[in-house]
Short mmCIF file of C-alpha atoms in Angstrom, two decimals:
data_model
loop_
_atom_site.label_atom_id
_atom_site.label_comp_id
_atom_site.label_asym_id
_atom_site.label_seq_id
_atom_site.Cartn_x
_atom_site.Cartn_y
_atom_site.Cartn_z
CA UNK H 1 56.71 -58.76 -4.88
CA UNK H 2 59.29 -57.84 -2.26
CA UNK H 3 60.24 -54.13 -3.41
CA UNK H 4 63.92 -54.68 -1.87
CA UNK H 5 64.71 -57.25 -4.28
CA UNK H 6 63.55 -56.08 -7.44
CA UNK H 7 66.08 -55.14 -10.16
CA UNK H 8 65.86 -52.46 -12.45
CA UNK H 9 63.53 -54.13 -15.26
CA UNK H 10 61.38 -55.03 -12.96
CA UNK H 11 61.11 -51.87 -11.18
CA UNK H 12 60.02 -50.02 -14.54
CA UNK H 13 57.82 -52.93 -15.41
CA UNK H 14 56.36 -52.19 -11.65
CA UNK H 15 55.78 -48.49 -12.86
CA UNK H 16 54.68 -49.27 -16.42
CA UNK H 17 51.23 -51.64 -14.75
CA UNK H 18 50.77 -48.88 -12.11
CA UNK H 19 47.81 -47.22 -13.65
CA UNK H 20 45.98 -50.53 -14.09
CA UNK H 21 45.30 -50.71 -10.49
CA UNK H 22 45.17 -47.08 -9.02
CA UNK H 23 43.58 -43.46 -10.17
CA UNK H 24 44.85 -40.11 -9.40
CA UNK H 25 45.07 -39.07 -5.70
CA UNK H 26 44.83 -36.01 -3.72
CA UNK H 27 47.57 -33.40 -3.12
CA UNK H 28 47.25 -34.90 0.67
CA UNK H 29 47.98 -38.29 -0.21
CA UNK H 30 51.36 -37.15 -2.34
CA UNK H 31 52.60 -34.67 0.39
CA UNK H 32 52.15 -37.40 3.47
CA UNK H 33 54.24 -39.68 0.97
CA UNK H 34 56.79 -36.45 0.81
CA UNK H 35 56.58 -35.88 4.76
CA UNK H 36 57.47 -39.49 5.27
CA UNK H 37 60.80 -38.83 3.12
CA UNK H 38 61.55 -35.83 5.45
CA UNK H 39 60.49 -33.30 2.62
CA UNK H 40 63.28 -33.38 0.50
CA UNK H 41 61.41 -31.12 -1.61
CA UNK H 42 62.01 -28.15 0.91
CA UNK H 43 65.92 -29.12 0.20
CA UNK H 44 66.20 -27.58 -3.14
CA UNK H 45 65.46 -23.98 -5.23
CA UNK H 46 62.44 -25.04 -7.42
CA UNK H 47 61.35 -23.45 -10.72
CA UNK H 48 57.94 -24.89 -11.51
CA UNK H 49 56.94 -25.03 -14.59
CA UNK H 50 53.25 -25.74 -16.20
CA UNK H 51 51.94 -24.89 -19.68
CA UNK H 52 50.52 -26.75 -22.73
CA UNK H 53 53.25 -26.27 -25.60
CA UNK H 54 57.09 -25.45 -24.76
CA UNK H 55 57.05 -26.39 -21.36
CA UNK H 56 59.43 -29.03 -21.74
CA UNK H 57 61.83 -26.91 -23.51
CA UNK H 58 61.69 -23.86 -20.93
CA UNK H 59 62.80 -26.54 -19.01
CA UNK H 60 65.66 -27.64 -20.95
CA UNK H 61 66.85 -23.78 -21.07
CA UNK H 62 66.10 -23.29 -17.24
CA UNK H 63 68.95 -26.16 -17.19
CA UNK H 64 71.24 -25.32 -19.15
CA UNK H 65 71.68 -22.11 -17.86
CA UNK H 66 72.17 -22.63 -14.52
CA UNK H 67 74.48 -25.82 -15.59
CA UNK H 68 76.61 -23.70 -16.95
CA UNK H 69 76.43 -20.78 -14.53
CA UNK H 70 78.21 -23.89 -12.55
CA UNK H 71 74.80 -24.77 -10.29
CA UNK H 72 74.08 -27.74 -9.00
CA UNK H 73 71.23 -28.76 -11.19
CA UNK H 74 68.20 -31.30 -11.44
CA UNK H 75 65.87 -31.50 -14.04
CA UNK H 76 62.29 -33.62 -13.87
CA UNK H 77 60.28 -33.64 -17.14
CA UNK H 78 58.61 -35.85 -18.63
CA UNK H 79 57.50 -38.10 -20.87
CA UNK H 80 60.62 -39.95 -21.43
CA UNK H 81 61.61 -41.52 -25.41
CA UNK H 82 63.58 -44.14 -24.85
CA UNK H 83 64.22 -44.74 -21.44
CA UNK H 84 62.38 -43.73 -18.43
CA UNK H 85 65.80 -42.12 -16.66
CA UNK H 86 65.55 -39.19 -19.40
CA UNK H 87 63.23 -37.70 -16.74
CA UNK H 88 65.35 -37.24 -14.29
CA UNK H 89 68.36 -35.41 -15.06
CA UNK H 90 71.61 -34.50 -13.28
CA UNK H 91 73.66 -31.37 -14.29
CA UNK H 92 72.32 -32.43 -18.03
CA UNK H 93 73.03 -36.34 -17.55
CA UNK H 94 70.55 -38.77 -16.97
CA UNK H 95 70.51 -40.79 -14.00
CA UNK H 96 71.87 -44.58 -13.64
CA UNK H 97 69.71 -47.16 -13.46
CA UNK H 98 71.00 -48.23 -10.38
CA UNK H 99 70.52 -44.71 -8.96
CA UNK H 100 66.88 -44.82 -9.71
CA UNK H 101 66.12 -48.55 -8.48
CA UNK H 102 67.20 -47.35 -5.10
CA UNK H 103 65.41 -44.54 -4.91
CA UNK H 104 62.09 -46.47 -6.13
CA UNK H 105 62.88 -49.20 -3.02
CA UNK H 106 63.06 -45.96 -1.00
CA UNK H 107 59.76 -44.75 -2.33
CA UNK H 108 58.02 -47.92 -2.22
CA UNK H 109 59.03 -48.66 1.24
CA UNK H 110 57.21 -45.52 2.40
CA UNK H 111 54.25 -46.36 0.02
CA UNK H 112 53.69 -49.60 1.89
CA UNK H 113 54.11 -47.89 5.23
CA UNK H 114 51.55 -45.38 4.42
CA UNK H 115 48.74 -47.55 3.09
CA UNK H 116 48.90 -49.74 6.28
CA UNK H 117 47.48 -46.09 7.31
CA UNK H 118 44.74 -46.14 4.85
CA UNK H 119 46.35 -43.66 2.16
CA UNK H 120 46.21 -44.95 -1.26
CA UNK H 121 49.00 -46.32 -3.45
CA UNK H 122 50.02 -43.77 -5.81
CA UNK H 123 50.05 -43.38 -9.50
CA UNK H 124 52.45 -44.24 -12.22
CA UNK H 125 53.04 -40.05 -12.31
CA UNK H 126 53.06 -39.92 -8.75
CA UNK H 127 55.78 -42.68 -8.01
CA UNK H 128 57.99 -40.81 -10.48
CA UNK H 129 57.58 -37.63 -8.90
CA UNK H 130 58.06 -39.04 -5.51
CA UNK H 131 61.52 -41.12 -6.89
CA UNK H 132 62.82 -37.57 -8.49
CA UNK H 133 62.32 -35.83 -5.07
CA UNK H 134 64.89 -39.03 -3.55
CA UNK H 135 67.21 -38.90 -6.22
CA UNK H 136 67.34 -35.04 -6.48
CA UNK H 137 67.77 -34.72 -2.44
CA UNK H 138 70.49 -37.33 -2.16
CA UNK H 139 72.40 -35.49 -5.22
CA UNK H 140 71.64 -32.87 -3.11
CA UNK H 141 71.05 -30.58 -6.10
CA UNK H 142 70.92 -26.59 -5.35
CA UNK H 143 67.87 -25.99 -7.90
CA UNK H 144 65.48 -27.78 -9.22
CA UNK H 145 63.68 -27.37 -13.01
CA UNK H 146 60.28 -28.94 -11.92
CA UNK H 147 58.24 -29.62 -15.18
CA UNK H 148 54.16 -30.59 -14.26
CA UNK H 149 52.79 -33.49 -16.05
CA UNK H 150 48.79 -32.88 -16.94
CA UNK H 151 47.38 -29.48 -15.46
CA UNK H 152 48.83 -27.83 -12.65
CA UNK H 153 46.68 -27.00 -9.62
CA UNK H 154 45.70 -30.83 -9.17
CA UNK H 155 49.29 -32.23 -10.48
CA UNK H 156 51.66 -34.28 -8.57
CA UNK H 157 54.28 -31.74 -8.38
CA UNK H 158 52.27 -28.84 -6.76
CA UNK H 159 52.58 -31.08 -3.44
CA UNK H 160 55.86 -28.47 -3.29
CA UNK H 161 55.04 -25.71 -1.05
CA UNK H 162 57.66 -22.82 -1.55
CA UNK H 163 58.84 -22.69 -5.44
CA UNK H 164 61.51 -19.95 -6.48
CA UNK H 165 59.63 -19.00 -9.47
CA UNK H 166 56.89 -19.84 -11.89
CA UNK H 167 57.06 -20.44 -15.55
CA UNK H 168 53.90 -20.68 -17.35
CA UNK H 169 54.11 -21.42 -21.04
CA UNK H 170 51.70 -20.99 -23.57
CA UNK H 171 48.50 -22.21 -22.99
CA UNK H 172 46.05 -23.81 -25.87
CA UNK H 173 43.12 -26.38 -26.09
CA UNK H 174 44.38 -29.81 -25.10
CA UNK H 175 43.53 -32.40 -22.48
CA UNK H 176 39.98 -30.85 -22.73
CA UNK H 177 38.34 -33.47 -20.88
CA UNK H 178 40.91 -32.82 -17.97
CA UNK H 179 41.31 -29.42 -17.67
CA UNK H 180 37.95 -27.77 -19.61
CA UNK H 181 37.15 -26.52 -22.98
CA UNK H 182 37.88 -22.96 -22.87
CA UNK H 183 41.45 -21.47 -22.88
CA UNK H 184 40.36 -20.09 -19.59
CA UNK H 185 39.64 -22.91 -17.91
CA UNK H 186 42.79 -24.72 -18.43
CA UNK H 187 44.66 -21.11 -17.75
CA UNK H 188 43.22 -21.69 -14.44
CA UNK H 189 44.25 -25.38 -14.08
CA UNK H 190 48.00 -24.47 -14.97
CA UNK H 191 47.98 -20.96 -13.06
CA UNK H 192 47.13 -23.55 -9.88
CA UNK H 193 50.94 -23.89 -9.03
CA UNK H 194 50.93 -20.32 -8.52
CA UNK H 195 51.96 -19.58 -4.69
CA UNK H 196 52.39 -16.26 -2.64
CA UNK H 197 55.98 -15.80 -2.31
CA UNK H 198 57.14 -17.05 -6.13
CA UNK H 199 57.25 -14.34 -8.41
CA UNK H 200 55.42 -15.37 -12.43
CA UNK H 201 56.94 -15.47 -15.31
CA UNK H 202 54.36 -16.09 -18.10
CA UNK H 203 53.24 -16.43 -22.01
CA UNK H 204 51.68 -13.55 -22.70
CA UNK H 205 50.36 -14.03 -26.03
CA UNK H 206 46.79 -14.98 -25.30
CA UNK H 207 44.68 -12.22 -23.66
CA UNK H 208 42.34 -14.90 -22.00
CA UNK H 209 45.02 -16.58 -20.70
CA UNK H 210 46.42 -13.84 -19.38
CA UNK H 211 43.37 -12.25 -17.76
CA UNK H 212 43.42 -15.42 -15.39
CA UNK H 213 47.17 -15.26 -14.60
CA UNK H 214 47.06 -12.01 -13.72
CA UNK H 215 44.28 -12.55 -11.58
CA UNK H 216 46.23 -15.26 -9.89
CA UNK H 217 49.14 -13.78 -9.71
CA UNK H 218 47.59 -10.85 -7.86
CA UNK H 219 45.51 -13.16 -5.59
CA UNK H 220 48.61 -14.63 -3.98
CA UNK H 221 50.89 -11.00 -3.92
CA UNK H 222 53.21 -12.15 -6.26
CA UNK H 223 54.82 -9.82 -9.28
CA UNK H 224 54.11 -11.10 -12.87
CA UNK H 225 56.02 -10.66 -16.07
CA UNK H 226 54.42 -11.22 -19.41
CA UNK H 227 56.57 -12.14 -21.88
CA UNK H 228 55.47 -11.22 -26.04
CA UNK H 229 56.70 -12.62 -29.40
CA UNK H 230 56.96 -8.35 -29.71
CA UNK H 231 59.99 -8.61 -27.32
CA UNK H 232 62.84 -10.25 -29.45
CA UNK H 233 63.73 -9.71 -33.03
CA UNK H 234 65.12 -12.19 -35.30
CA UNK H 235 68.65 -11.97 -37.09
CA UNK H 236 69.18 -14.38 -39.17
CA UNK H 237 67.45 -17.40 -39.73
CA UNK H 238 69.34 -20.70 -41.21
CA UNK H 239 68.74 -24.84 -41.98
CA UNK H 240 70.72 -25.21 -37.97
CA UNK H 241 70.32 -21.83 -36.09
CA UNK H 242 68.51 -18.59 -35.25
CA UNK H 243 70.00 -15.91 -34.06
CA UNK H 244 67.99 -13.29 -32.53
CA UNK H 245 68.51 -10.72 -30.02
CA UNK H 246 65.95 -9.05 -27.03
CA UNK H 247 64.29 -6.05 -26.14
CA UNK H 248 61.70 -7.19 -23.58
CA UNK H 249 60.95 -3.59 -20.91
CA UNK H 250 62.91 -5.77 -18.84
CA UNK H 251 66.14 -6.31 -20.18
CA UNK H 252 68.02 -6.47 -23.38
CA UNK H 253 70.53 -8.55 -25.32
CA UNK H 254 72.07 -8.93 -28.39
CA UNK H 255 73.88 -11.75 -30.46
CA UNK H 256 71.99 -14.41 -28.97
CA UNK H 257 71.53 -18.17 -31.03
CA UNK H 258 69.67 -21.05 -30.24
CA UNK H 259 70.70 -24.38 -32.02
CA UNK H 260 67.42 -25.30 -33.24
CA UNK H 261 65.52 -24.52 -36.94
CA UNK H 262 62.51 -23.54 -34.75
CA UNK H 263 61.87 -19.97 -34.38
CA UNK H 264 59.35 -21.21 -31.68
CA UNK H 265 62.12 -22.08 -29.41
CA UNK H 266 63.19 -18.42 -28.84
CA UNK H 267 59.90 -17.59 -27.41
CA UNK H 268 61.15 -20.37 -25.08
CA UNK H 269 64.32 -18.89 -24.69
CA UNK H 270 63.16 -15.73 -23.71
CA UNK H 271 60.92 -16.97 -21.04
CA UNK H 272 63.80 -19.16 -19.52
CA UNK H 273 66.20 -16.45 -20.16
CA UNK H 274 63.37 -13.70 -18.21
CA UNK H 275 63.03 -15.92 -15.12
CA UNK H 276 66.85 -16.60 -14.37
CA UNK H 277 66.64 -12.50 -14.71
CA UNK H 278 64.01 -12.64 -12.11
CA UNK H 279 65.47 -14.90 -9.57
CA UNK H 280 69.08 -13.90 -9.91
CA UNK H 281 69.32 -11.40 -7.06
CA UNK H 282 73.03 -11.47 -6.87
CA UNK H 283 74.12 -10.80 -10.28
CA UNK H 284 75.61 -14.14 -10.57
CA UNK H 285 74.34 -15.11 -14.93
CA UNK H 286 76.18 -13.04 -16.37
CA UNK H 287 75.52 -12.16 -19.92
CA UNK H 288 77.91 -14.81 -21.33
CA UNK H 289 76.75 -17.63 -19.01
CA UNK H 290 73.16 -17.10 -20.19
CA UNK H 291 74.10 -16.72 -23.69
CA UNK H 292 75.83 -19.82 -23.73
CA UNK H 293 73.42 -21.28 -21.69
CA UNK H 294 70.99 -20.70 -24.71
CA UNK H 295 72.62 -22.20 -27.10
CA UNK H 296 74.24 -24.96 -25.90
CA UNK H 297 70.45 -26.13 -24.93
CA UNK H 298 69.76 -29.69 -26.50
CA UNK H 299 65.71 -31.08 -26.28
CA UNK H 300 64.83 -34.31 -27.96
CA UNK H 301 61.88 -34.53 -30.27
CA UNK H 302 61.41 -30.80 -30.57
CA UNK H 303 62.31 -30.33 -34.32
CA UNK H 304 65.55 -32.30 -33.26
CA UNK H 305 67.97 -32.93 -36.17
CA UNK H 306 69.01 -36.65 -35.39
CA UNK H 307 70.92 -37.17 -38.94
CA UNK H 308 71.31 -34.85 -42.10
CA UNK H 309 68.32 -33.27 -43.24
CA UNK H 310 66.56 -35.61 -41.20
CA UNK H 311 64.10 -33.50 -38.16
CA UNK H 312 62.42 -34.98 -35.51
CA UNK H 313 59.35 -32.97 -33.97
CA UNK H 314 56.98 -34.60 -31.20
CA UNK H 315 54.04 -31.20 -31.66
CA UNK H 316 50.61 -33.21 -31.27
CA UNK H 317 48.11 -30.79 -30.88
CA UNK H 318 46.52 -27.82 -32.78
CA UNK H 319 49.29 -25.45 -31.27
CA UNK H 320 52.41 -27.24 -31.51
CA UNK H 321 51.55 -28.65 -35.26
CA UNK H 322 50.82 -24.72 -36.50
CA UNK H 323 54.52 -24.21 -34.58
CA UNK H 324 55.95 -27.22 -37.05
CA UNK H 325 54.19 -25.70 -39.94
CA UNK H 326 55.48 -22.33 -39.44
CA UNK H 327 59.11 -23.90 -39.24
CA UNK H 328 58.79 -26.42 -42.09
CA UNK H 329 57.38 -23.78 -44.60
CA UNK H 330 60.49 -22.19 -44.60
CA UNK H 331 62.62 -24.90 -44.56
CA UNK H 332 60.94 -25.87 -47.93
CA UNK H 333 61.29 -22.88 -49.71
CA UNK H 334 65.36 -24.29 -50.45
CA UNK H 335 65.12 -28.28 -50.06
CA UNK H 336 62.24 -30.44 -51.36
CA UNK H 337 60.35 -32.21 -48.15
CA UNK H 338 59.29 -35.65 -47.38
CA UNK H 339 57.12 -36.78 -44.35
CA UNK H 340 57.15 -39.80 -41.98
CA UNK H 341 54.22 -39.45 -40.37
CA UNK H 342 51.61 -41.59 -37.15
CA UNK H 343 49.43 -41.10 -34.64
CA UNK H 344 47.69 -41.90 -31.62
CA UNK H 345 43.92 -42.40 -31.38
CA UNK H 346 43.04 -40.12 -28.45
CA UNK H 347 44.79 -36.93 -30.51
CA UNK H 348 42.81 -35.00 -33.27
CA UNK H 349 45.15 -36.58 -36.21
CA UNK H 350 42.67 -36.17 -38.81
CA UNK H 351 42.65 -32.20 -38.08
CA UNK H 352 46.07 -32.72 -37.39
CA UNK H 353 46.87 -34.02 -40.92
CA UNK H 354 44.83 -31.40 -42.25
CA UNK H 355 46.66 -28.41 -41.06
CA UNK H 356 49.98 -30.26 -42.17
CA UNK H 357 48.62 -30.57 -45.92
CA UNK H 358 47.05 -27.25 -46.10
CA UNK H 359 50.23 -25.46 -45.44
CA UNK H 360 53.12 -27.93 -46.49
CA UNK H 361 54.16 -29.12 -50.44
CA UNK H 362 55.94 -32.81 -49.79
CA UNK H 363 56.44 -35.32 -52.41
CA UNK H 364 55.76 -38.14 -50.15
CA UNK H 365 54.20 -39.41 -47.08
CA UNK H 366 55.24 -42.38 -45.34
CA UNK H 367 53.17 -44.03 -42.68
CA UNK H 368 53.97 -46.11 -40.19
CA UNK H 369 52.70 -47.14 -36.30
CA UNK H 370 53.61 -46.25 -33.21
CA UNK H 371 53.34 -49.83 -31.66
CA UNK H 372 51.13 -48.63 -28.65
CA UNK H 373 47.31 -49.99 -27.73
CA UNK H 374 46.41 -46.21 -29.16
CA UNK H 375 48.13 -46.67 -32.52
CA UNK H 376 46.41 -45.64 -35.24
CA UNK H 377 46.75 -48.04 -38.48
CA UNK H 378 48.52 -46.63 -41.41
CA UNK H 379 45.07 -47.45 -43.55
CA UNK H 380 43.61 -45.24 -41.90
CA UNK H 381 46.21 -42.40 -41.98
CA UNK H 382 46.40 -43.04 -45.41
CA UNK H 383 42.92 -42.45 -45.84
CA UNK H 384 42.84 -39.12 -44.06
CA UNK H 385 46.34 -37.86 -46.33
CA UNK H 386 44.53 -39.30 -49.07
CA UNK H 387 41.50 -36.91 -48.75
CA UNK H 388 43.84 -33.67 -48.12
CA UNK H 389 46.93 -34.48 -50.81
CA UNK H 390 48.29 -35.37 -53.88
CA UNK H 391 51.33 -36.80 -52.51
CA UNK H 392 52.84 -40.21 -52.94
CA UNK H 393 51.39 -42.47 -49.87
CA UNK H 394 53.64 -45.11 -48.80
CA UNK H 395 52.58 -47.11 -45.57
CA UNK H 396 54.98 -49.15 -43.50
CA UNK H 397 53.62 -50.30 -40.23
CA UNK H 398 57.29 -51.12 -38.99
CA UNK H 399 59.40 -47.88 -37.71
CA UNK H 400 62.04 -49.21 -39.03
CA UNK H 401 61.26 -50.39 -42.64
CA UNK H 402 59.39 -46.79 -42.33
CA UNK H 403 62.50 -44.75 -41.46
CA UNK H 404 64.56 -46.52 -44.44
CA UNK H 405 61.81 -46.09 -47.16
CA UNK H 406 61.57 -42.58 -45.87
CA UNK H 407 65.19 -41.90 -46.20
CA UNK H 408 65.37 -43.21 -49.69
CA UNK H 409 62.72 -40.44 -50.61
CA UNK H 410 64.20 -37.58 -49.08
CA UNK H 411 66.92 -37.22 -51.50
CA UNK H 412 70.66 -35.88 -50.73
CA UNK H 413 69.29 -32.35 -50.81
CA UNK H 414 65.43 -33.02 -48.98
CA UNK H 415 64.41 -32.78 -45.95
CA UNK H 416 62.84 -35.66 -43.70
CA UNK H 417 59.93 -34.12 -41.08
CA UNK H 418 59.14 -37.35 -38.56
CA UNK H 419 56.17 -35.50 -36.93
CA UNK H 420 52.36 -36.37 -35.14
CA UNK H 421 53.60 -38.19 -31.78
CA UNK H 422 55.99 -38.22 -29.48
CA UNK H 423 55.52 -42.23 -29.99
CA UNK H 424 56.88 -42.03 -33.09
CA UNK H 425 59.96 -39.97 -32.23
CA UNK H 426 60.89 -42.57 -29.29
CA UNK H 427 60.48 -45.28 -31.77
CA UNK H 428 62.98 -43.64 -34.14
CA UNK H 429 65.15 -43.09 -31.86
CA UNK H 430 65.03 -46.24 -30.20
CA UNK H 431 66.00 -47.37 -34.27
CA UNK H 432 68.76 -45.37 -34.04
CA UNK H 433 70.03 -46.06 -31.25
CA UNK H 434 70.04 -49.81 -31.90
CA UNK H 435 71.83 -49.46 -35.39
CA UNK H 436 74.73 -47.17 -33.54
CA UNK H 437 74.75 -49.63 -31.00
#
């Protein structure tokens, strides 16, 4: 198909087959792709960012700080919800389709070029990062929020050779058969994007994490700041904010809020809010500009209110479902709790599931399915709630029937947790959208 001519659709629908006919390439094969678009990574301030859980929303913060400090600002994260522009952001908007299709011909023009050379085609992660780099240069952005996709030292985005800063987030067990069993091992994969010249800013909560950062960090000469849930202090707690206020060794703040139930988000915060303190030489963030940087932050599908009393939360592994716990358990101790619930096959749902029953008191369960080739079927979800509650077990394989019959339950006064995959929360929200449309 003639690249030149392809319209939108067909350009995602392009993306969306690319992994049926390619594998992951080399760093070399991305960064001769870059060189042949003039670099237009070396155009823009990167903060690179790699973790397992929180990554996305250090991201998020990362942006809307420097939005509002009045930077020119791009943001690539991924994966998208809806639509495959949420991953590339513009000063907080999403780019237009038409602004991505021409930077895809762009990138695929240079793809063909290249494999007349002998370099391979790239992968459906790869063309995305390449088509960020285009559209970030030619908005000619000032910084760039960088988030990695899987890992870090093999990852697309570490074809960048001079980052501002580095942002690791915390680091747990997932992707094992990627990036090893041991939290080690995948410290190591994720402390790959570290490079001399970029100071670290990183999770400090595991010591065998750590250990390896710090070893990286002082392999390349760069300085490294740990950051500890011991650092901030929490005000006041509520069903739409925290407020919380910092003490880090580094610097300190008070009166600070983040518009989320989640306490987990102001570990986020803090790391976001440590490396703008790192990088800002000039004393341009003020206090207020970060502040309000903070709290005007908005991240889908990380315990995301999208109606009354009704949360969205995308956690899918062992880490980010103890996170939702921790955050629903209070919630329920002043509304009564109902849970839409799915799952994909290649995550540990049954463990999953588990946790969530151990630790949480709702009245019902609904079940639905994702819609993907990894769905997992709502008899068999039902099964595993089955084994670990007493609740009421509804399935619905439609989202939509699902969402309604969940709403019903909650009550005026419940709460509605959508959690297990970040399918699911697309698909509501892909509902929702339709019905407002």
């Amino acid at each position: 198909m003639n690249y030149k001519t392809m319209t939108y659709e067909e350009a995602v629908a392009y993306i969306d087959e690319t992994p049926k006919f390619t594998k992951k390439n080399t760093l070399e094969n991305t960064r001769a792709i870059l060189e042949r678009l003039q670099n237009p990574q070396d155009q823009m301030k990167i903060l690179h960012v790699a973790g397992t859980n929180g990554k996305g929303s250090v991201c998020a913060f990362l942006s809307s700080i420097l939005t509002t400090a009045g930077k020119h600002t791009g943001l690539f994260t991924s994966p998208h919800l809806v639509e495959i522009n949420e991953r590339f952001q513009i000063d907080q908007e999403p780019v237009r389709n038409e602004e991505f299709l021409a930077a895809f011909r762009q990138v695929m023009e240079c793809v063909e070029e290249i494999q007349a050379e002998g370099y391979a085609h790239p992968t459906y992660f790869e063309i995305l990062f390449l088509v960020g780099m285009v559209l970030f240069s030619k908005a000619r952005v000032e910084y760039l929020v960088l988030e990695t996709g899987l890992g870090g030292r093999l990852d697309a985005t570490n074809a960048i050779g001079h980052p501002l800063a580095v942002i690791l987030t915390s680091i747990s067990l997932d992707h094992v058969e990627y990036l090893g069993n041991t939290i080690g091992a995948i410290a190591g994969e994720k402390a790959g994007i570290i490079k001399a010249g970029a100071p670290v800013i990183y999770d400090g909560t595991s010591p065998e994490a750590e250990e390896v950062i710090l070893a990286k960090a002082e392999e390349m000469g760069v300085e490294a700041y740990g950051i500890r849930s011991s650092m901030y202090k929490i005000l006041e707690e509520t069903d739409k904010y925290v407020d919380f206020s910092i003490c880090s060794g580094y610097y300190e703040y008070s009166g600070l809020r983040i518009s989320s139930v989640a306490e987990y988000q102001v570990m986020n915060a803090l790391e976001a809010i440590t490396a703008i303190r790192v990088i800002d030489q000039e004393g341009i963030f003020t206090e207020d500009i970060i502040s309000r940087g903070i709290t005007e932050m908005k991240w889908q599908g990380r315990m995301e209110t999208v109606l009354p009393g009704v949360i969205l939360d995308g956690g899918h592994n062992k880490a980010g479902v103890a996170e939702f716990v921790k955050t629903a358990r209070r919630l329920e101790e002043k509304h009564p709790v109902a849970l839409l619930f799915s799952a994909v096959s290649d995550k540990d749902y049954e463990h999953m599931i588990e946790i969530i029953c151990q630790e949480l008191h709702f009245h019902t369960v609904v079940i639905t399915e994702v819609g993907c080739d990894r769905s997992v079927s709502t008899g068999e979800l039902a099964a595993c709630f089955g084994r670990f509650s007493k609740a009421e077990i509804i399935e619905k394989p439609q989202i939509g029937e699902a969402l309604d019959t969940a709403l019903k339950r909650k009550g005026e006064e419940g709460i509605l947790f959508c959690v297990g995959s970040l399918y699911l929360v697309g698909g509501i929200k892909r509902e929702l959208r339709r019905r407002s449309a």
